[in-house]
Amino acid sequence: MPRIAYFGPQGTFTEQAALRFGSDLVPAETIPLAVAAVRSGETEFACVPIENSVEGAVPATLDVLIRDTPVVAVAETVLDVRFSVLVRPGTSSISTVASHPHALAQTREWVAANLPGATSIATSSTAAAAAAVERGEFDAAVTAPVAINHYELDEYATDVLDVADARTRFLLLRQPGELPQPTGADRTSVVVTTPNRVGVLSELLTELALRGINLTGLESRPTKGKLGTYRFYIDVEGHIAEPRIGDALAALHRHSHEIRFLGSFPKADQEPAEAHNDEFAAAATWVDAVRKGERG
Ligand SMILES: O=C(O)C(=O)C[C@]1(C(=O)O)C=C[C@@H](O)C=C1
């Protein structure tokens, strides 16, 4: 049974996501530590959050994907996000509310309306906030609903959320190896650093558009070097095994200083991509025949 390091401690949303991939779970205190477990070979996989429909990309995950030796995503899953507010039994007044910054951001209006005057405090994860409340450090924690099973706390409120239908997407990462088979509904992810000149980003995107490739995500993060220099994280529909995707990635390689492949894997929604692969295959067959002098 492969071991999966996950962004913990026990009771995080990420633990819920990781349980969809396996049951031999190893909690890590931070996202970098979860990924470090894969890089060192301590676990085969790591499960980490990558983006939330309300708060956007998870910067800690973007940053760790580009550091050190490569890791690639082999699967993803999407969880509906709904928070619980947990308190120590007998709590009568709440003046501090702790949670992961993404969770605090998604419940800001609820906290302002229901716990006026309470101070929000950021913790490393939602479950770390529950543990801190249990220890008496804060009055309340904004957590995943499953956290109630792991900590000696009471539910003060459930189904807490400012924006309905919030979702978080999680990746299952491992060291590079054999790629998952294409399914017809895949996502491919790369990160590139480009030369700093006019139009370079539009050139990258044009390479995708010309091949009928649907962009599903574009994020930038500072290179942490010179001010104003960025890396671009590009997600597209399709699998590197498809000629048009392979061709587009080769074009991105030509346009960039650095490129790192972050995986081709089945999309959680399994909605087939509009691939036009038959047209690309027919065109390649025609070029091949022309080269051989068999067609005009
Ligand atoms: O702290 C957790 O429970 C997590 O799994 C992290 C995380 C996130 O990074 O966005 C996951 C889902 C929620 O949006 C809030 C926090």
Coordinates of C-alpha atoms and ligand atoms in Angstrom, one line a residue:
M1 CA 0.0 0.0 0.0
P2 CA 1.7 3.2 -1.1
R3 CA 2.2 5.9 1.6
I4 CA 0.8 9.4 1.0
A5 CA 2.2 12.4 2.9
Y6 CA -0.4 15.1 3.2
F7 CA -0.7 18.6 4.4
G8 CA -1.9 18.0 8.0
P9 CA -2.2 17.6 10.9
Q10 CA -5.1 15.2 11.0
G11 CA -8.5 16.8 10.2
T12 CA -7.5 19.1 7.3
F13 CA -9.3 19.3 4.0
T14 CA -6.2 17.9 2.5
E15 CA -6.5 14.7 4.6
Q16 CA -10.1 14.3 3.3
A17 CA -8.7 14.7 -0.3
A18 CA -5.8 12.3 0.4
L19 CA -8.3 9.6 1.6
R20 CA -9.7 9.5 -1.9
F21 CA -6.3 8.3 -3.1
G22 CA -5.4 5.8 -0.4
S23 CA -5.5 5.0 3.3
D24 CA -1.8 4.9 4.4
L25 CA -1.6 8.6 5.2
V26 CA 1.4 10.4 6.8
P27 CA 0.6 13.9 8.1
A28 CA 3.1 16.7 7.4
E29 CA 3.0 20.1 9.2
T30 CA 3.4 22.2 6.1
I31 CA 3.0 21.9 2.3
P32 CA 6.8 21.9 1.7
L33 CA 7.3 19.1 4.3
A34 CA 4.7 17.0 2.6
V35 CA 6.5 17.4 -0.8
A36 CA 9.9 16.9 0.8
A37 CA 8.7 13.5 2.0
V38 CA 8.2 12.5 -1.7
R39 CA 11.5 14.0 -2.8
S40 CA 13.4 12.1 -0.1
G41 CA 11.6 8.9 -0.9
E42 CA 10.0 8.7 2.6
T43 CA 6.6 8.4 0.9
E44 CA 5.7 7.5 -2.7
F45 CA 3.1 10.3 -2.9
A46 CA 2.1 13.7 -1.5
C47 CA -1.3 15.3 -1.5
V48 CA -1.4 19.1 -1.4
P49 CA -4.0 21.8 -2.2
I50 CA -3.3 23.7 -5.4
E51 CA -6.3 26.1 -5.9
N52 CA -9.5 27.3 -4.3
S53 CA -12.5 28.6 -6.3
V54 CA -12.7 31.7 -4.0
E55 CA -9.1 32.5 -3.0
G56 CA -7.3 31.3 -6.1
A57 CA -3.9 29.5 -6.2
V58 CA -2.2 28.2 -3.1
P59 CA 1.2 30.1 -3.2
A60 CA 3.0 27.6 -0.9
T61 CA 2.2 24.8 -3.4
L62 CA 3.2 26.8 -6.5
D63 CA 6.6 27.7 -4.9
V64 CA 7.4 24.2 -3.7
L65 CA 6.7 22.7 -7.2
I66 CA 9.6 24.7 -8.7
R67 CA 12.2 24.1 -5.9
D68 CA 14.7 21.3 -5.7
T69 CA 14.2 18.1 -7.7
P70 CA 11.1 17.7 -9.9
V71 CA 7.9 16.2 -8.7
V72 CA 4.9 15.6 -11.0
A73 CA 1.2 15.4 -10.5
V74 CA -0.4 12.1 -11.4
A75 CA -4.0 12.8 -10.2
E76 CA -6.2 15.5 -8.9
T77 CA -9.4 15.7 -6.9
V78 CA -11.8 18.5 -6.0
L79 CA -13.6 18.9 -2.7
D80 CA -16.6 21.0 -1.8
V81 CA -15.4 23.3 0.9
R82 CA -17.7 24.1 3.9
F83 CA -16.3 25.1 7.2
S84 CA -17.2 24.4 10.8
V85 CA -16.4 26.7 13.7
L86 CA -15.1 24.6 16.7
V87 CA -14.7 25.8 20.3
R88 CA -13.6 24.2 23.6
P89 CA -16.6 22.7 25.5
G90 CA -18.1 25.5 27.7
T91 CA -16.8 28.4 25.7
S92 CA -19.2 31.4 26.2
S93 CA -17.4 34.2 24.5
I94 CA -15.1 34.3 21.4
S95 CA -12.5 37.0 21.0
T96 CA -10.0 35.1 18.8
V97 CA -10.6 33.0 15.7
A98 CA -7.8 31.0 14.2
S99 CA -7.4 29.2 10.8
H100 CA -5.4 28.8 7.6
P101 CA -5.4 32.1 5.7
H102 CA -7.4 30.7 2.9
A103 CA -10.1 29.5 5.3
L104 CA -10.1 32.9 7.1
A105 CA -10.5 34.7 3.8
Q106 CA -13.5 32.4 2.8
T107 CA -15.3 33.1 6.1
R108 CA -14.4 36.8 6.7
E109 CA -18.0 38.1 6.3
W110 CA -19.5 35.3 8.5
V111 CA -17.0 36.0 11.3
A112 CA -17.7 39.8 11.0
A113 CA -21.4 39.2 11.2
N114 CA -21.5 36.5 13.8
L115 CA -18.4 37.1 16.0
P116 CA -18.1 40.9 15.8
G117 CA -14.9 42.2 17.3
A118 CA -13.1 38.9 17.2
T119 CA -9.5 38.9 16.0
S120 CA -8.5 36.5 13.3
I121 CA -5.2 34.7 13.6
A122 CA -3.5 32.7 10.8
T123 CA -2.3 29.2 11.6
S124 CA -0.4 26.7 9.3
S125 CA -3.6 24.8 8.5
T126 CA -7.3 24.6 9.6
A127 CA -6.5 21.5 11.7
A128 CA -3.5 23.2 13.4
A129 CA -6.0 25.9 14.5
A130 CA -8.2 23.2 16.0
A131 CA -5.2 21.8 17.9
A132 CA -4.3 25.3 19.1
V133 CA -7.9 25.9 20.3
E134 CA -7.8 22.6 22.1
R135 CA -4.6 23.7 23.9
G136 CA -6.4 26.9 24.9
E137 CA -4.3 29.3 22.7
F138 CA -7.4 30.7 20.8
D139 CA -11.1 30.6 21.4
A140 CA -12.4 29.3 18.1
A141 CA -11.1 27.5 14.9
V142 CA -12.5 27.6 11.4
T143 CA -12.0 24.0 10.2
A144 CA -13.0 21.2 7.9
P145 CA -16.1 19.4 9.2
V146 CA -14.0 16.2 9.8
A147 CA -11.8 18.0 12.4
I148 CA -14.5 17.5 15.0
N149 CA -13.5 13.7 14.9
H150 CA -9.9 14.4 15.9
Y151 CA -10.1 17.2 18.6
E152 CA -11.9 17.5 21.9
L153 CA -13.9 20.4 20.7
D154 CA -17.6 21.3 20.2
E155 CA -19.3 22.6 17.1
Y156 CA -20.2 26.3 17.5
A157 CA -21.4 26.5 13.9
T158 CA -21.5 24.4 10.7
D159 CA -21.9 25.1 7.0
V160 CA -20.0 28.4 7.4
L161 CA -19.1 30.0 4.1
D162 CA -19.3 33.5 2.6
V163 CA -19.5 32.2 -1.0
A164 CA -21.7 29.2 -1.8
D165 CA -20.3 26.3 -3.8
A166 CA -16.6 26.9 -2.9
R167 CA -14.3 24.2 -4.0
T168 CA -10.6 23.3 -3.6
R169 CA -8.6 21.3 -6.0
F170 CA -5.8 19.0 -4.7
L171 CA -2.9 17.3 -6.5
L172 CA -1.4 13.9 -5.9
L173 CA 2.4 14.3 -6.5
R174 CA 5.2 11.8 -6.9
Q175 CA 8.7 11.6 -8.3
P176 CA 8.8 11.6 -12.1
G177 CA 8.2 8.2 -13.6
E178 CA 5.8 6.5 -16.0
L179 CA 3.0 9.0 -16.9
P180 CA -0.7 8.2 -16.3
Q181 CA -2.4 7.0 -19.5
P182 CA -4.3 9.6 -21.5
T183 CA -8.1 9.4 -20.8
G184 CA -9.4 12.0 -23.3
A185 CA -10.2 14.3 -20.3
D186 CA -6.7 15.2 -19.0
R187 CA -4.9 18.3 -17.7
T188 CA -1.2 19.1 -18.4
S189 CA 0.7 21.5 -16.2
V190 CA 4.0 23.3 -16.8
V191 CA 5.9 26.2 -15.3
V192 CA 8.0 28.4 -17.5
T193 CA 10.4 31.4 -17.0
T194 CA 10.6 33.6 -20.0
P195 CA 13.0 36.3 -21.3
N196 CA 11.8 39.8 -20.2
R197 CA 10.8 41.2 -23.6
V198 CA 7.7 42.6 -25.2
G199 CA 4.9 40.1 -26.1
V200 CA 6.6 37.0 -24.8
L201 CA 3.5 35.9 -22.8
S202 CA 1.2 36.5 -25.7
E203 CA 3.6 34.3 -27.8
L204 CA 3.3 31.5 -25.4
L205 CA -0.5 31.7 -25.4
T206 CA -0.6 32.0 -29.2
E207 CA 1.3 28.7 -29.4
L208 CA -1.6 27.1 -27.4
A209 CA -4.4 28.8 -29.3
L210 CA -3.0 27.9 -32.7
R211 CA -3.2 24.3 -31.8
G212 CA -6.8 24.5 -30.4
I213 CA -5.6 23.9 -26.8
N214 CA -7.8 25.2 -24.0
L215 CA -6.0 27.0 -21.2
T216 CA -7.5 26.1 -17.8
G217 CA -5.1 28.0 -15.6
L218 CA -2.5 30.8 -15.7
E219 CA -0.7 31.9 -12.6
S220 CA 2.4 34.0 -12.1
R221 CA 4.8 33.9 -9.1
P222 CA 7.9 36.1 -8.7
T223 CA 11.1 34.3 -9.4
K224 CA 12.3 35.6 -6.0
G225 CA 15.3 37.1 -7.9
K226 CA 15.2 40.4 -9.7
L227 CA 12.1 42.5 -9.0
G228 CA 9.6 42.3 -11.8
T229 CA 10.7 38.8 -13.0
Y230 CA 8.0 36.1 -12.9
R231 CA 7.4 32.4 -13.5
F232 CA 4.2 31.4 -15.3
Y233 CA 2.3 28.3 -14.3
I234 CA 0.3 27.1 -17.3
D235 CA -2.5 24.5 -17.1
V236 CA -4.1 23.2 -20.3
E237 CA -6.6 20.6 -21.3
G238 CA -5.0 17.6 -22.9
H239 CA -2.1 15.0 -22.3
I240 CA 1.5 15.3 -23.4
A241 CA 1.0 12.0 -25.2
E242 CA -1.3 13.8 -27.7
P243 CA 0.8 15.2 -30.6
R244 CA -0.7 18.7 -30.5
I245 CA 0.1 19.0 -26.7
G246 CA 3.6 17.6 -27.2
D247 CA 4.1 20.0 -30.1
A248 CA 2.9 23.0 -28.0
L249 CA 5.1 22.1 -25.1
A250 CA 8.1 21.9 -27.5
A251 CA 7.2 25.4 -28.7
L252 CA 7.0 26.7 -25.0
H253 CA 10.4 25.2 -24.5
R254 CA 11.7 27.2 -27.4
H255 CA 10.2 30.4 -26.0
S256 CA 11.4 30.0 -22.4
H257 CA 14.6 30.2 -20.4
E258 CA 13.5 27.4 -18.2
I259 CA 10.5 25.0 -18.4
R260 CA 9.5 22.3 -15.9
F261 CA 6.8 19.7 -16.6
L262 CA 4.4 19.3 -13.7
G263 CA 2.3 16.4 -15.0
S264 CA -0.4 15.1 -17.4
F265 CA -3.2 13.5 -15.5
P266 CA -7.0 12.9 -15.6
K267 CA -9.1 15.9 -14.8
A268 CA -11.3 15.5 -11.7
D269 CA -14.4 16.6 -13.7
Q270 CA -13.7 14.1 -16.5
E271 CA -15.2 16.4 -19.0
P272 CA -13.7 15.5 -22.3
A273 CA -11.5 18.2 -23.9
E274 CA -12.3 19.4 -27.4
A275 CA -9.1 17.9 -28.8
H276 CA -9.4 17.9 -32.6
N277 CA -6.8 15.1 -32.5
D278 CA -8.2 13.5 -35.6
E279 CA -7.6 16.6 -37.6
F280 CA -4.1 16.9 -36.3
A281 CA -3.4 13.2 -37.1
A282 CA -4.8 13.6 -40.6
A283 CA -2.7 16.7 -41.2
A284 CA 0.5 14.9 -40.0
T285 CA -0.3 12.0 -42.3
W286 CA -0.6 14.4 -45.2
V287 CA 2.7 16.1 -44.5
D288 CA 4.4 12.7 -44.2
A289 CA 3.0 11.7 -47.5
V290 CA 4.1 14.9 -49.2
R291 CA 7.6 14.5 -47.8
K292 CA 7.8 11.0 -49.3
G293 CA 6.6 12.4 -52.6
E294 CA 3.4 10.4 -52.5
R295 CA 0.9 13.3 -52.3
G296 CA 0.7 16.8 -53.7
Ligands
LIG1 O1 -5.9 23.8 6.1 C1 -6.5 22.9 5.5 O2 -7.4 22.2 5.9 C2 -6.2 22.7 4.0 O3 -6.3 21.6 3.6 C3 -5.7 23.9 3.2 C4 -6.8 24.6 2.5 C5 -6.2 25.6 1.5 O4 -5.0 25.6 1.3 O5 -7.0 26.3 0.8 C6 -7.7 23.7 1.8 C7 -9.0 24.0 1.7 C8 -9.7 25.2 2.2 O6 -9.9 26.1 1.2 C9 -8.9 25.8 3.3 C10 -7.5 25.5 3.5

